[in-house]
Amino acid sequence: MARVGNAVDVTTPHDLDDRFRETLAALTAPEQGRDPAEPVADGVELTGAQALDLFDAQVTSRQLDLAGRWLRSFDEGFYTIGSAGHEGNAAVAAALRPTDPALLHYRSGAFYCVRAGQAAVPAAAPPADDPGDGGGLVDPSGAVADPSGQASAPATAPAGAGPTGPAGPRAITGDTGTPESAVSDSADPGGDGDAAGRESARPERPWMYAGAARDVLRGMVASAADPIAGGRHKVFGHPDLAVVPTTSTIASHLPRAVGMGLAVERLRRQERAGGGVRIGGDAEQSPWPSDAVVVCSFGDASVNHASATAAFNTAGWYDHTGLRIPVLFVCEDNGLGISVRSPQGWVEATLRAKPGIRYFSADGSDLVQAYAVAGEAAAWVRRHRRPAVLHLRTVRLMGHAGADAETAYRSPAEVAADLDRDPLVATARLLVEAGVATGAELLARYDDIGWQVRRLAEEVIGEPKLAAAAEVVAPLAPRRPVRVSRAVADAAARASGPGAAARAEAFGGKPPELTGPLTLAQSINGALADGMLDHPQMAIFGEDVAAKGGVYGVTKGLRDRFGPARVFDTLLDETSVLGLGLGAGLAGMLPVPEIQYLAYLHNAEDQLRGEAATMQFFSRGAFRNPMVVRVAGLAYQQGFGGHFHNDNSVAVLRDVPGLVIAVPARPDDAAPMLRTCLASAAVDGSVCVFLEPIALYHTRDLYAEGDGEWLAGYPEPGAWVSGHVPIGRARVYGVGSAEDLTIITFGNGVRLSLRAAATLADEGIGTRVVDLRWLAPLPVADIIREASATGRVLVVDETRRSGGVGEGVIAALVDAGYVGAARRVAGLDSFVPLGPAARQVLVSEEAITQGARTLLAR
């Protein structure tokens, strides 16, 4: 920190380190020390042993921050947002169990270290009748605190714990490319004396957090050996620690946390109730204990984000209805969102005002208070299965990130005030004043951990990085079509064999294959019911889907067959609907949320882009959120809606890497495509969007009124295998000779194109109509084959010219070296207006026939 008189202008790693040393050197221990097994102060739960190990976690986190700045100074590190000032979250981790799933804020270094220590030293299981309030808090040293706060005997130190030799080189500091590798002037490199020359009585404790430190450092240097993201991003996450990676810092992970809490409770009830009628295997088990608490941390600025508002509202809404959601929100409040201040008192007022969410508050710089309040909050959530928020007041040290110039928005006095509340200094002062350790002993420990972190940093620098595109995208969206096909075949065998009686019972003795030709909506309904029978972990939810059966009747009758635990209405918020699905998928369920209209998706689309699609990518497939999102969309509704009910914008979906987008046009495609999506989600963890053309839901005719050509029978289970539709495979219709023209289309365009092709056939023109069926991934091989068969391609795109599906089709043709003629007929770059005016901007049958004639005249 640069000093101006007694004020502070800016905090630097070197000066932060110097201040810590100066402060510890000035601390005076009492004449009578305390036994580390005893509470660190009278009337508190935290023991000296626990405080020492939490200090180690805080020091490790601080040294990792310093290492990040050092690595960046010579272009070997790529992430400098640190946890300095937030090390009080170590107490939150200590108050939870290592099996409690955690979604962590990016300043959670100390929390991550403690969690790694908890997992290394398992806590004793609480008694069967223990509701979890107070008991089972894990001491990072290996002791398990009983409800009175007394620690039992420490467990054996974890195998592979870091070395505990004498104090080595000074902590990593500095603002340039030169590491501070020399031993400080007053330190004894031999470890025989402290800074004042006195004999050191520093406890020889193992360093429990070497593994955590290596994990974090690997993320900083983008090492391919990083155990969570594999070099794709620096995130806090690990499948063995129940830490779910979050790539967002603005609260978009909060709706997922609510979904995880809801899923934990629903799975517990489903397990107890037996899950109802089903023909598939046993119900999926949650990866976490039934009494788990979901913890989710975020910054104070995130309180204002729409995603946070949605999550709080959803948790409170469900709590108001009596449905329990065990989520502990942790707001780490340092008063700043990069450079924007949170108004004084705003965060507390906002959090206190959230209905249905209990409020707790603690000073993150006070380890004793933070531990006690975090324990109280966690115990309350665990016992009552209800949401709560812990408002943890913190400070920010060393700015937002390495490139942040604090002087642009903070006064020297403000920076100095935060430095005075440094949680690392506060914990050291607590230990010294309690007589648990001397300042010299803690400084030696600080230097020892700094040396170990430096050693690890130098090791991970040389680890391999991702060096090929195939390596980068490998976990993005795994596709195993053979396994998906086998899953469909297995479902068919169960439905026609041992599960036939249960299936007949579920359908009231009349399965859909016996009900005659079906509409698109009826076919989807039948496939959803078959999916519910075969996937015990499957749940259908959304706005109006239960009692009403959806605004178009697509889910009609499903709640009556499968019960309100598996088919249920949600509140009217798309962000929350998708968040519930994301959390449910992580918890082992197969969620099928419905977005009522495509236009309603756009205010929540980041839940698909930033949360759903990134999960496997940033966890190397260790975590996944299988999901099939049903969306009613596209245009051509007659006499209803305007833009919000006739939205033809899908560009934002096609831009999401790894997302599967299915668009069934015909009833006989809808059921097999939905089965494929469900199987792909279950087998590969795919995130699928099943985009259902509203205008075709109840369409019955194709060419003439009453012809019934748009209806189709529902295949019996014995035909599911032969009718299987793999992801990325198109359907081709031949009209006339099918030799003159290829029309490539999808959705409503299929019906319009088939009608246009019939008109062209009367003129002697033979047409191939290609129904893409899948907008992502596009069926490129089918596109090229069918285009080459005629040499003339007309792309009929009911979306817009700019950003529409047609652009992707034309690009695929160009990339493949197609040399024939091509033309597009697409919707205008306009929103869809109300009433007859819609015809002016949408593709028409007449436009298709005219486009074909123009193409053939070339």
Short mmCIF file of N, CA, C and O in Angstrom, two decimals, residues 12 47 88 139 167 182 192 238 299 306 352 389 458 563 594 635 659 702 741 800:
data_model
loop_
_atom_site.label_atom_id
_atom_site.label_comp_id
_atom_site.label_asym_id
_atom_site.label_seq_id
_atom_site.Cartn_x
_atom_site.Cartn_y
_atom_site.Cartn_z
N THR A 12 -1.29 -2.89 -2.36
CA THR A 12 -0.54 -3.76 -3.25
C THR A 12 -0.23 -5.06 -2.52
O THR A 12 -0.24 -5.11 -1.29
N THR A 47 -13.08 -23.66 19.14
CA THR A 47 -11.92 -24.04 19.94
C THR A 47 -10.65 -23.44 19.35
O THR A 47 -10.61 -23.01 18.19
N GLY A 88 -13.22 -14.64 5.82
CA GLY A 88 -14.17 -15.05 6.84
C GLY A 88 -15.10 -16.15 6.39
O GLY A 88 -15.73 -16.83 7.21
N ASP A 139 -14.39 -29.86 12.43
CA ASP A 139 -13.17 -29.13 12.74
C ASP A 139 -12.15 -29.46 11.67
O ASP A 139 -11.85 -30.63 11.44
N ALA A 167 10.26 -22.55 8.68
CA ALA A 167 9.81 -21.46 7.82
C ALA A 167 10.76 -21.31 6.65
O ALA A 167 11.97 -21.20 6.81
N ALA A 182 13.50 -14.01 -1.22
CA ALA A 182 14.47 -13.99 -0.13
C ALA A 182 13.78 -14.12 1.22
O ALA A 182 12.66 -13.70 1.40
N ASP A 192 15.07 -21.89 14.12
CA ASP A 192 15.38 -22.07 15.54
C ASP A 192 14.93 -20.89 16.39
O ASP A 192 14.91 -20.98 17.60
N HIS A 238 -15.31 -29.00 -7.45
CA HIS A 238 -14.68 -30.31 -7.39
C HIS A 238 -15.79 -31.34 -7.13
O HIS A 238 -16.55 -31.20 -6.18
N GLY A 299 -21.95 -11.88 -4.14
CA GLY A 299 -21.54 -10.58 -3.64
C GLY A 299 -22.71 -9.65 -3.41
O GLY A 299 -23.84 -9.89 -3.86
N ALA A 306 -31.47 -9.36 -11.52
CA ALA A 306 -32.77 -9.99 -11.73
C ALA A 306 -32.75 -11.46 -11.36
O ALA A 306 -33.74 -12.00 -10.84
N ARG A 352 -33.35 -8.37 4.50
CA ARG A 352 -34.32 -8.52 5.58
C ARG A 352 -35.75 -8.53 5.07
O ARG A 352 -36.65 -9.12 5.69
N VAL A 389 -30.80 -16.53 4.69
CA VAL A 389 -29.68 -15.79 4.11
C VAL A 389 -28.75 -15.36 5.23
O VAL A 389 -29.19 -14.88 6.28
N GLU A 458 5.19 -22.84 -8.76
CA GLU A 458 6.27 -23.10 -9.71
C GLU A 458 6.10 -24.45 -10.39
O GLU A 458 6.47 -24.63 -11.55
N GLY A 563 -49.31 -37.71 -10.39
CA GLY A 563 -49.31 -37.04 -9.10
C GLY A 563 -48.65 -35.68 -9.12
O GLY A 563 -47.81 -35.38 -9.98
N GLU A 594 -41.44 -26.51 -18.86
CA GLU A 594 -42.08 -25.90 -20.02
C GLU A 594 -41.99 -24.39 -19.94
O GLU A 594 -42.26 -23.79 -18.90
N ALA A 635 -44.58 -19.08 -35.34
CA ALA A 635 -45.71 -18.20 -35.66
C ALA A 635 -46.86 -18.97 -36.31
O ALA A 635 -46.98 -20.18 -36.15
N LEU A 659 -26.02 -26.96 -27.26
CA LEU A 659 -27.45 -27.09 -27.05
C LEU A 659 -28.09 -27.89 -28.18
O LEU A 659 -27.77 -27.69 -29.35
N LEU A 702 -53.84 -31.36 -44.36
CA LEU A 702 -52.68 -30.88 -45.11
C LEU A 702 -53.10 -30.16 -46.38
O LEU A 702 -52.85 -28.97 -46.54
N LEU A 741 -35.97 -30.12 -57.75
CA LEU A 741 -35.77 -29.07 -56.76
C LEU A 741 -35.72 -29.68 -55.36
O LEU A 741 -36.45 -30.62 -55.06
N ARG A 800 -36.18 -15.24 -39.26
CA ARG A 800 -35.86 -13.99 -39.96
C ARG A 800 -34.66 -14.15 -40.88
O ARG A 800 -33.84 -15.05 -40.70
#
